[in-house]
């Protein structure tokens, strides 16, 4: 594989789109699972949450579901805000010492593990919405998207000349 160039830009772009879509999807999944599993409401009524249907039933459900779902979403935000940067600092230093590629591969592996776990959890009909937070553990332990961006910029800086960095 000598002489073969490695381009990280396309996988990072695709990962960015996955992260953006995952945020919206996981929020709706938490709302739905909170409504149907935790609070025990009818699944067909819970499916109307977040779709723009304005009826008395959905407004009633929103008042019941929002406080509980907000607590789960707050814990999710805390995981993103506290755990990911903590590991990002240590893994960033590690990448300076041992190379960028293992960190990038590990971060991508964390995202793959997260999305596989989330797929399994969302496929289990009676799984608690709290289990969605468990699926975030692999991505949190690998530094998540801040580490991917930092390592990608560092990698591009390491392997390109100054005149080509803006394009990459």
XYZ file of N, CA, C and O in Angstrom, residues 58-130:
292
model
N -52.693 15.078 21.558
C -51.241 15.260 21.476
C -50.757 16.327 22.451
O -49.666 16.201 23.002
N -51.564 17.374 22.670
C -51.158 18.390 23.649
C -51.138 17.803 25.061
O -50.252 18.111 25.854
N -52.100 16.927 25.358
C -52.117 16.250 26.651
C -50.877 15.363 26.798
O -50.211 15.366 27.839
N -50.568 14.593 25.744
C -49.392 13.714 25.780
C -48.104 14.511 25.935
O -47.212 14.117 26.676
N -48.011 15.628 25.216
C -46.802 16.456 25.309
C -46.586 16.952 26.728
O -45.452 16.984 27.221
N -47.656 17.343 27.397
C -47.526 17.820 28.784
C -47.059 16.718 29.715
O -46.359 16.979 30.690
N -47.443 15.495 29.433
C -47.041 14.364 30.276
C -45.632 13.867 29.935
O -44.872 13.495 30.821
N -45.301 13.857 28.643
C -44.051 13.246 28.180
C -42.864 14.195 28.319
O -41.760 13.768 28.672
N -43.065 15.466 28.056
C -41.956 16.424 28.005
C -41.102 16.467 29.277
O -39.877 16.452 29.183
N -41.682 16.532 30.484
C -40.807 16.610 31.666
C -39.887 15.396 31.818
O -38.702 15.553 32.125
N -40.430 14.215 31.580
C -39.621 13.002 31.733
C -38.578 12.901 30.624
O -37.410 12.597 30.886
N -38.988 13.176 29.389
C -38.057 13.118 28.262
C -36.984 14.197 28.385
O -35.826 13.967 28.017
N -37.335 15.343 28.922
C -36.350 16.419 29.109
C -35.251 16.008 30.067
O -34.090 16.390 29.902
N -35.611 15.218 31.082
C -34.607 14.738 32.025
C -33.608 13.807 31.305
O -32.400 13.915 31.507
N -34.123 12.922 30.466
C -33.246 12.014 29.717
C -32.360 12.805 28.759
O -31.160 12.558 28.652
N -32.949 13.780 28.069
C -32.186 14.604 27.124
C -31.137 15.446 27.840
O -30.060 15.704 27.296
N -31.436 15.879 29.078
C -30.446 16.632 29.842
C -29.248 15.748 30.206
O -28.095 16.170 30.100
N -29.518 14.508 30.611
C -28.422 13.587 30.923
C -27.607 13.305 29.660
O -26.368 13.251 29.705
N -28.281 13.175 28.527
C -27.586 12.973 27.256
C -26.689 14.176 26.943
O -25.534 14.006 26.544
N -27.197 15.367 27.152
C -26.393 16.575 26.913
C -25.203 16.652 27.857
O -24.110 17.075 27.458
N -25.398 16.257 29.104
C -24.286 16.251 30.056
C -23.216 15.246 29.646
O -22.019 15.515 29.807
N -23.648 14.098 29.131
C -22.670 13.117 28.653
C -21.854 13.706 27.504
O -20.628 13.551 27.455
N -22.544 14.393 26.597
C -21.836 15.015 25.471
C -20.932 16.147 25.948
O -19.840 16.338 25.416
N -21.366 16.897 26.953
C -20.619 18.082 27.375
C -19.477 17.780 28.345
O -18.508 18.537 28.396
N -19.576 16.694 29.112
C -18.562 16.430 30.130
C -17.666 15.244 29.805
O -16.448 15.346 29.928
N -18.239 14.137 29.421
C -17.447 12.927 29.215
C -16.620 13.011 27.943
O -15.429 12.688 27.946
N -17.228 13.456 26.859
C -16.502 13.517 25.585
C -15.284 14.437 25.645
O -14.196 14.024 25.232
N -15.403 15.665 26.144
C -14.196 16.507 26.213
C -13.118 15.942 27.134
O -11.933 16.101 26.864
N -13.526 15.284 28.219
C -12.556 14.682 29.130
C -11.676 13.680 28.389
O -10.448 13.737 28.455
N -12.299 12.759 27.653
C -11.535 11.777 26.892
C -10.840 12.413 25.694
O -9.788 11.948 25.273
N -11.416 13.472 25.162
C -10.823 14.163 24.017
C -9.442 14.714 24.375
O -8.506 14.639 23.572
N -9.298 15.275 25.573
C -8.003 15.812 25.987
C -6.927 14.737 26.023
O -5.833 14.910 25.495
N -7.243 13.612 26.636
C -6.258 12.546 26.767
C -5.956 11.869 25.438
O -4.807 11.568 25.131
N -6.990 11.628 24.651
C -6.769 10.962 23.364
C -6.074 11.894 22.372
O -5.318 11.438 21.517
N -6.331 13.195 22.487
C -5.629 14.160 21.634
C -4.135 14.153 21.904
O -3.314 14.174 20.983
N -3.762 14.111 23.175
C -2.343 14.019 23.525
C -1.743 12.703 23.048
O -0.602 12.649 22.604
N -2.517 11.647 23.161
C -2.059 10.337 22.718
C -1.803 10.335 21.215
O -0.854 9.725 20.742
N -2.640 11.054 20.461
C -2.453 11.095 19.003
C -1.188 11.855 18.631
O -0.566 11.560 17.609
N -0.805 12.836 19.438
C 0.456 13.537 19.179
C 1.640 12.604 19.352
O 2.646 12.724 18.662
N 1.508 11.677 20.233
C 2.614 10.789 20.541
C 2.668 9.552 19.647
O 3.737 9.129 19.231
N 1.500 8.958 19.363
C 1.475 7.671 18.676
C 0.862 7.710 17.273
O 0.763 6.677 16.631
N 0.416 8.862 16.834
C -0.115 8.971 15.477
C -1.602 9.261 15.439
O -2.337 9.016 16.387
N -2.028 9.803 14.305
C -3.415 10.242 14.150
C -4.346 9.113 13.697
O -5.502 9.068 14.062
N -3.833 8.211 12.872
C -4.696 7.176 12.287
C -5.363 6.281 13.328
O -6.561 6.007 13.217
N -4.649 5.797 14.359
C -5.344 4.955 15.352
C -6.478 5.687 16.069
O -7.520 5.100 16.351
N -6.266 6.969 16.333
C -7.310 7.747 17.000
C -8.507 7.923 16.085
O -9.664 7.776 16.511
N -8.268 8.239 14.817
C -9.378 8.384 13.870
C -10.144 7.072 13.721
O -11.380 7.062 13.736
N -9.424 5.977 13.574
C -10.088 4.680 13.448
C -10.856 4.324 14.716
O -11.969 3.789 14.651
N -10.285 4.620 15.869
C -10.975 4.363 17.130
C -12.237 5.200 17.276
O -13.271 4.709 17.742
N -12.161 6.458 16.863
C -13.338 7.324 16.935
C -14.439 6.840 15.999
O -15.614 6.802 16.371
N -14.056 6.465 14.781
C -15.046 5.921 13.859
C -15.629 4.620 14.407
O -16.827 4.364 14.280
N -14.793 3.806 15.037
C -15.274 2.573 15.665
C -16.261 2.858 16.794
O -17.245 2.128 16.971
N -16.005 3.920 17.553
C -16.932 4.321 18.615
C -18.291 4.712 18.063
O -19.335 4.351 18.620
N -18.273 5.444 16.946
C -19.540 5.815 16.324
C -20.270 4.597 15.774
O -21.490 4.483 15.905
N -19.528 3.683 15.168
C -20.155 2.463 14.644
C -20.776 1.665 15.791
O -21.918 1.203 15.693
N -20.047 1.524 16.903
C -20.589 0.822 18.068
C -21.824 1.505 18.626
O -22.805 0.844 18.999
N -21.798 2.827 18.671
C -22.943 3.595 19.159
C -24.168 3.360 18.288
O -25.268 3.103 18.782
N -23.973 3.437 16.974
C -25.114 3.311 16.067
C -25.637 1.877 16.018
O -26.850 1.667 15.871
N -24.771 0.897 16.164
C -25.242 -0.496 16.234
C -26.059 -0.703 17.511
O -27.145 -1.290 17.485
N -25.545 -0.204 18.631
C -26.273 -0.329 19.897
C -27.608 0.397 19.839
O -28.633 -0.121 20.314
N -27.625 1.580 19.250
C -28.874 2.339 19.146
C -29.876 1.617 18.250
O -31.079 1.617 18.524
N -29.401 0.977 17.190
C -30.283 0.217 16.311
C -30.904 -0.952 17.061
O -32.108 -1.208 16.951
N -30.102 -1.651 17.828
C -30.614 -2.790 18.602
C -31.621 -2.315 19.652
O -32.701 -2.884 19.796
N -31.290 -1.244 20.364
C -32.169 -0.730 21.408
C -33.479 -0.225 20.813
O -34.556 -0.468 21.368
N -33.412 0.457 19.685
C -34.647 0.959 19.078
C -35.498 -0.170 18.514
O -36.711 -0.035 18.386
N -34.890 -1.291 18.185
C -35.632 -2.434 17.671
C -36.326 -3.250 18.743
O -37.231 -4.026 18.453
N -35.911 -3.086 19.991
C -36.563 -3.793 21.098
C -37.785 -2.994 21.533
O -37.654 -1.871 22.023
N -38.973 -3.541 21.367
C -40.185 -2.750 21.582
C -40.381 -2.258 23.021
O -40.933 -1.196 23.224
N -39.943 -2.998 24.012
C -40.191 -2.598 25.398
C -38.937 -2.086 26.108
O -38.865 -2.102 27.331
N -37.952 -1.626 25.340
C -36.736 -1.106 25.968
C -36.973 0.306 26.492
O -37.640 1.118 25.869
N -36.401 0.584 27.625
C -36.540 1.887 28.271
C -35.807 2.959 27.461
O -34.773 2.688 26.850
N -36.310 4.196 27.487
C -35.579 5.266 26.801
C -34.216 5.551 27.425
O -33.336 6.102 26.773
N -34.013 5.143 28.671
C -32.718 5.336 29.318
C -31.633 4.493 28.661
O -30.460 4.830 28.734
